Short mmCIF file of C-alpha atoms and ligand atoms in Angstrom, two decimals:
data_model
loop_
_atom_site.label_atom_id
_atom_site.label_comp_id
_atom_site.label_asym_id
_atom_site.label_seq_id
_atom_site.Cartn_x
_atom_site.Cartn_y
_atom_site.Cartn_z
CA UNK A 1 10.14 -13.03 24.47
CA UNK A 2 9.82 -15.26 21.47
CA UNK A 3 9.68 -19.05 22.46
CA UNK A 4 13.11 -20.93 22.22
CA UNK A 5 13.19 -24.51 21.33
CA UNK A 6 12.90 -25.57 24.75
CA UNK A 7 10.23 -23.44 25.41
CA UNK A 8 7.96 -24.25 22.56
CA UNK A 9 6.21 -27.18 24.16
CA UNK A 10 5.06 -25.72 27.38
CA UNK A 11 4.36 -22.64 25.93
CA UNK A 12 2.35 -23.02 22.97
CA UNK A 13 -0.70 -25.31 24.20
CA UNK A 14 -1.16 -26.25 27.91
CA UNK A 15 -2.23 -29.72 26.89
CA UNK A 16 1.59 -30.69 26.14
CA UNK A 17 2.88 -28.72 29.33
CA UNK A 18 4.03 -32.29 30.97
CA UNK A 19 4.31 -32.87 34.70
CA UNK A 20 7.18 -35.43 33.58
CA UNK A 21 5.40 -38.17 32.87
CA UNK A 22 1.51 -38.76 34.82
CA UNK A 23 2.08 -39.68 38.88
CA UNK A 24 3.42 -43.06 38.89
CA UNK A 25 3.97 -43.49 35.10
CA UNK A 26 5.86 -46.27 34.38
CA UNK A 27 5.15 -46.90 30.67
CA UNK A 28 4.76 -43.07 29.22
CA UNK A 29 5.07 -42.26 25.47
CA UNK A 30 6.82 -40.87 23.49
CA UNK A 31 10.14 -42.18 23.65
CA UNK A 32 13.51 -42.65 22.02
CA UNK A 33 14.14 -45.44 20.07
CA UNK A 34 18.09 -45.87 20.86
CA UNK A 35 18.33 -48.35 17.88
CA UNK A 36 21.43 -50.47 19.21
CA UNK A 37 19.34 -50.53 22.15
CA UNK A 38 16.48 -52.52 20.57
CA UNK A 39 16.50 -56.50 20.90
CA UNK A 40 15.71 -58.76 17.85
CA UNK A 41 12.87 -61.06 18.78
CA UNK A 42 12.47 -63.85 16.29
CA UNK A 43 9.03 -64.57 17.65
CA UNK A 44 7.46 -61.43 16.90
CA UNK A 45 4.78 -62.18 13.88
CA UNK A 46 4.35 -59.97 10.75
CA UNK A 47 1.84 -57.50 11.26
CA UNK A 48 -1.37 -58.14 9.27
CA UNK A 49 -3.31 -55.39 8.16
CA UNK A 50 -6.41 -55.62 6.56
CA UNK A 51 -9.10 -52.29 5.73
CA UNK A 52 -12.03 -51.63 4.33
CA UNK A 53 -11.68 -48.16 2.82
CA UNK A 54 -15.54 -48.07 2.69
CA UNK A 55 -15.09 -48.07 6.68
CA UNK A 56 -14.03 -44.35 6.47
CA UNK A 57 -16.40 -41.88 7.79
CA UNK A 58 -15.25 -38.37 8.04
CA UNK A 59 -12.34 -35.74 9.48
CA UNK A 60 -12.83 -33.61 11.96
CA UNK A 61 -10.41 -31.03 13.83
CA UNK A 62 -10.24 -31.60 17.54
CA UNK A 63 -8.60 -28.72 18.57
CA UNK A 64 -5.42 -31.05 19.19
CA UNK A 65 -5.18 -32.54 15.46
CA UNK A 66 -7.18 -33.70 12.73
CA UNK A 67 -8.64 -36.91 13.07
CA UNK A 68 -9.75 -39.56 10.29
CA UNK A 69 -12.38 -41.28 11.77
CA UNK A 70 -13.80 -44.80 10.92
CA UNK A 71 -16.94 -46.89 11.39
CA UNK A 72 -15.70 -49.47 13.74
CA UNK A 73 -18.81 -51.23 14.83
CA UNK A 74 -17.30 -54.51 12.60
CA UNK A 75 -14.64 -56.09 12.36
CA UNK A 76 -14.04 -54.81 8.74
CA UNK A 77 -10.84 -52.86 9.07
CA UNK A 78 -8.53 -54.70 11.77
CA UNK A 79 -4.72 -55.51 12.40
CA UNK A 80 -3.45 -58.70 13.96
CA UNK A 81 -0.25 -60.36 14.24
CA UNK A 82 2.90 -58.41 15.07
CA UNK A 83 2.98 -58.51 18.96
CA UNK A 84 -0.44 -58.61 19.32
CA UNK A 85 -2.12 -61.50 20.73
CA UNK A 86 -5.52 -60.42 19.52
CA UNK A 87 -7.13 -58.58 16.19
CA UNK A 88 -7.42 -54.60 16.61
CA UNK A 89 -10.22 -52.82 15.32
CA UNK A 90 -9.26 -49.34 13.65
CA UNK A 91 -11.12 -46.29 14.91
CA UNK A 92 -8.79 -43.39 13.87
CA UNK A 93 -5.94 -41.86 12.19
CA UNK A 94 -4.28 -38.40 13.04
CA UNK A 95 -0.78 -36.83 12.89
CA UNK A 96 1.64 -34.67 15.03
CA UNK A 97 3.92 -32.14 13.17
CA UNK A 98 6.22 -29.06 14.23
CA UNK A 99 5.84 -25.52 13.16
CA UNK A 100 9.44 -26.12 10.79
CA UNK A 101 11.12 -29.10 9.53
CA UNK A 102 13.57 -29.80 12.06
CA UNK A 103 10.96 -31.28 14.61
CA UNK A 104 7.07 -32.75 14.55
CA UNK A 105 7.00 -36.34 15.45
CA UNK A 106 6.52 -37.75 19.00
CA UNK A 107 8.92 -40.53 19.18
CA UNK A 108 12.40 -40.03 17.65
CA UNK A 109 14.80 -42.91 16.26
CA UNK A 110 18.44 -42.41 18.01
CA UNK A 111 17.57 -38.82 19.14
CA UNK A 112 16.48 -37.73 15.44
CA UNK A 113 13.39 -36.08 15.08
CA UNK A 114 11.14 -36.17 11.90
CA UNK A 115 8.85 -33.30 10.59
CA UNK A 116 5.82 -34.99 11.53
CA UNK A 117 4.07 -38.96 12.42
CA UNK A 118 0.76 -40.43 11.83
CA UNK A 119 -0.49 -42.38 14.33
CA UNK A 120 -3.18 -45.49 13.47
CA UNK A 121 -5.41 -46.42 16.34
CA UNK A 122 -6.75 -49.69 16.46
CA UNK A 123 -8.78 -51.39 19.92
CA UNK A 124 -9.22 -54.89 21.27
CA UNK A 125 -12.71 -55.32 20.49
CA UNK A 126 -12.52 -59.16 21.24
CA UNK A 127 -11.53 -58.09 24.58
CA UNK A 128 -13.41 -55.09 25.45
CA UNK A 129 -17.19 -53.68 24.65
CA UNK A 130 -15.87 -50.59 23.82
CA UNK A 131 -13.28 -48.05 22.89
CA UNK A 132 -13.71 -45.88 25.97
CA UNK A 133 -12.80 -48.78 27.88
CA UNK A 134 -10.25 -50.14 25.80
CA UNK A 135 -8.38 -47.02 26.50
CA UNK A 136 -8.18 -47.63 30.15
CA UNK A 137 -6.77 -51.02 30.01
CA UNK A 138 -3.28 -52.46 29.34
CA UNK A 139 -3.89 -54.42 26.43
CA UNK A 140 -6.57 -52.06 25.06
CA UNK A 141 -5.08 -50.32 22.20
CA UNK A 142 -2.45 -51.01 19.50
CA UNK A 143 -1.13 -47.66 17.59
CA UNK A 144 1.00 -48.40 14.41
CA UNK A 145 3.35 -44.97 14.29
CA UNK A 146 4.71 -44.01 10.72
CA UNK A 147 7.06 -41.43 10.63
CA UNK A 148 6.95 -39.08 7.93
CA UNK A 149 9.94 -37.21 6.22
CA UNK A 150 10.48 -34.32 3.90
CA UNK A 151 10.56 -36.05 -0.04
CA UNK A 152 8.45 -36.82 -2.83
CA UNK A 153 4.96 -35.67 -3.24
CA UNK A 154 2.61 -38.15 -1.34
CA UNK A 155 -0.04 -38.91 -3.91
CA UNK A 156 -2.52 -40.99 -1.49
CA UNK A 157 -1.87 -38.18 1.03
CA UNK A 158 -2.84 -35.34 -1.03
CA UNK A 159 -6.44 -36.68 -1.32
CA UNK A 160 -6.53 -35.93 2.78
CA UNK A 161 -4.68 -32.77 2.21
CA UNK A 162 -7.31 -31.64 -0.20
CA UNK A 163 -9.96 -31.43 2.55
CA UNK A 164 -8.04 -29.89 5.15
CA UNK A 165 -9.34 -26.38 4.14
CA UNK A 166 -12.58 -27.51 4.95
CA UNK A 167 -11.70 -28.32 8.97
CA UNK A 168 -9.37 -25.39 9.42
CA UNK A 169 -11.25 -24.32 13.05
CA UNK A 170 -11.43 -26.88 16.06
CA UNK A 171 -14.59 -28.56 16.17
CA UNK A 172 -15.10 -28.68 12.05
CA UNK A 173 -16.25 -32.19 10.40
CA UNK A 174 -16.07 -33.19 7.13
CA UNK A 175 -17.56 -36.14 5.38
CA UNK A 176 -14.99 -38.34 3.90
CA UNK A 177 -16.32 -41.57 2.66
CA UNK A 178 -13.55 -43.59 0.99
CA UNK A 179 -10.05 -43.32 1.93
CA UNK A 180 -7.75 -46.72 2.51
CA UNK A 181 -4.75 -45.73 4.95
CA UNK A 182 -2.96 -48.42 4.10
CA UNK A 183 -1.28 -46.23 1.47
CA UNK A 184 0.07 -44.07 4.28
CA UNK A 185 2.38 -47.09 5.72
CA UNK A 186 5.51 -48.02 4.22
CA UNK A 187 5.68 -51.68 2.47
CA UNK A 188 8.94 -52.27 4.32
CA UNK A 189 7.64 -55.22 7.32
CA UNK A 190 10.51 -53.93 9.89
CA UNK A 191 9.03 -52.19 13.41
CA UNK A 192 10.16 -51.65 16.65
CA UNK A 193 7.49 -52.21 19.38
CA UNK A 194 7.04 -51.43 22.91
CA UNK A 195 4.29 -51.04 25.82
CA UNK A 196 3.50 -47.45 26.21
CA UNK A 197 0.52 -44.56 26.26
CA UNK A 198 -1.71 -42.64 24.59
CA UNK A 199 0.46 -39.12 24.22
CA UNK A 200 -2.40 -36.76 25.03
CA UNK A 201 -5.18 -37.00 27.85
CA UNK A 202 -6.13 -39.11 29.09
CA UNK A 203 -2.32 -40.35 28.78
CA UNK A 204 -3.68 -43.85 29.86
CA UNK A 205 -0.76 -46.61 29.85
CA UNK A 206 -2.80 -49.05 27.32
CA UNK A 207 -1.47 -48.80 23.89
CA UNK A 208 0.93 -51.54 22.42
CA UNK A 209 3.06 -49.13 20.19
CA UNK A 210 4.18 -50.70 16.62
CA UNK A 211 6.51 -48.14 15.28
CA UNK A 212 7.83 -48.61 11.33
CA UNK A 213 11.26 -48.37 11.11
CA UNK A 214 10.97 -46.56 7.38
CA UNK A 215 9.27 -43.28 6.98
CA UNK A 216 7.32 -41.93 4.24
CA UNK A 217 7.98 -39.18 1.74
CA UNK A 218 5.78 -36.32 1.82
CA UNK A 219 6.75 -32.82 0.30
CA UNK A 220 7.03 -29.36 1.76
CA UNK A 221 3.52 -28.35 0.39
CA UNK A 222 2.11 -31.20 2.01
CA UNK A 223 3.49 -30.47 5.55
CA UNK A 224 2.33 -26.79 4.97
CA UNK A 225 -1.15 -27.83 4.46
CA UNK A 226 -0.96 -29.27 7.97
CA UNK A 227 0.45 -25.71 9.43
CA UNK A 228 -2.49 -23.82 7.73
CA UNK A 229 -5.01 -25.68 10.09
CA UNK A 230 -5.87 -24.41 13.37
CA UNK A 231 -5.99 -25.14 17.29
CA UNK A 232 -8.83 -22.43 17.90
CA UNK A 233 -12.24 -21.94 16.96
CA UNK A 234 -13.93 -20.12 13.98
CA UNK A 235 -14.05 -16.22 15.56
CA UNK A 236 -11.34 -16.80 18.39
CA UNK A 237 -7.99 -15.51 18.02
CA UNK A 238 -6.17 -17.88 15.58
CA UNK A 239 -3.60 -20.26 16.72
CA UNK A 240 -2.08 -22.26 14.37
CA UNK A 241 -2.17 -25.93 14.80
CA UNK A 242 1.64 -26.82 15.03
CA UNK A 243 4.19 -28.47 17.51
CA UNK A 244 1.40 -30.67 19.00
CA UNK A 245 3.40 -33.55 19.85
CA UNK A 246 4.23 -34.34 23.54
CA UNK A 247 8.07 -34.22 25.29
CA UNK A 248 10.22 -37.28 25.37
CA UNK A 249 9.19 -39.66 28.33
CA UNK A 250 11.69 -41.70 30.56
CA UNK A 251 12.17 -45.20 29.09
CA UNK A 252 11.59 -46.27 32.75
CA UNK A 253 11.87 -50.31 32.95
CA UNK A 254 11.10 -50.99 29.34
CA UNK A 255 12.68 -52.84 26.47
CA UNK A 256 12.04 -52.09 22.68
CA UNK A 257 12.08 -54.95 20.71
CA UNK A 258 12.79 -55.05 16.81
CA UNK A 259 11.19 -57.48 14.26
CA UNK A 260 14.20 -56.93 12.07
CA UNK A 261 18.15 -58.03 12.86
C1 TG4 B 301 -15.59 -37.35 23.02
C2 TG4 B 301 -15.06 -37.93 24.21
C3 TG4 B 301 -14.52 -39.29 24.51
C4 TG4 B 301 -13.05 -39.26 25.07
N1 TG4 B 301 -12.65 -40.67 25.05
C5 TG4 B 301 -12.15 -40.90 23.98
C6 TG4 B 301 -10.46 -41.03 24.40
O1 TG4 B 301 -10.39 -41.27 25.38
N2 TG4 B 301 -9.83 -41.11 23.35
C7 TG4 B 301 -8.39 -40.76 23.48
C8 TG4 B 301 -7.89 -40.64 22.05
C9 TG4 B 301 -6.74 -40.83 21.64
C10 TG4 B 301 -5.44 -40.15 22.20
C11 TG4 B 301 -4.30 -40.16 22.09
C12 TG4 B 301 -3.83 -41.08 21.06
S1 TG4 B 301 -2.40 -41.36 20.46
N3 TG4 B 301 -1.56 -39.81 20.10
O2 TG4 B 301 -1.37 -41.91 21.29
O3 TG4 B 301 -1.86 -42.03 19.51
C13 TG4 B 301 -4.82 -41.89 20.19
C14 TG4 B 301 -6.32 -41.84 20.88
ZN1 ZN B 302 -1.06 -39.57 18.43
#
């Protein structure tokens, strides 16, 4: 039988077979953001993003997505402000996407899916000695989510897309030594924020989510380039890396705040 819309997540990749959420999980991600239910918080500060492009290290295919990893041994690439009490160090960014443009993002806005979503992952090195420890703590991580929509060609993304054939298979890596991820973040300062979790194992409830209101535009060829990556290693039966997003999780007792009216 072919995968229907409902089954696609459960059948395609065991990782995303969700037991709804982890037992006892009260702040799981992703969620649907109902725009009219979000609450404007005038005390939210603007988010300050200061990245040093030379901290970029490499791109690797970890079998779930492709990650661009950064040297997080100093405070050279950080974010501060917004809903955050401390500054957070950039560790990596990655994407989630669909097999077709109708779906692919992890978060939805008023139940609308985008074809893809970018996650910029930061950790609280002020309070915790390592990323691994921060992953286990309620205020350990801050992830900026940016929606991708089908539209104009994205120049900045293209340098990344050009490198993807070199990381087609799981566990392949390529050096990538200068890239400024700010070029992937919309200039509009508006965002939603809520307390959530990692959307892949270990699914820990350690993430302050900062979801940008405005999407970035990418073209069809750039989305197709994501879809030619593989979940599988070289020599295994090929499985295209698509639909690597987790199903929506219950809001439970949470509010989503907005930085804008
Ligand atoms: C090499 C062994 C290290 C294990 N320890 C590393 C680890 O726990 N990593 C968790 C990584 C992760 C997962 C999901 C997101 S998302 N999609 O929520 O932004 C962000 C980051
Ligand atoms: Zn992610």
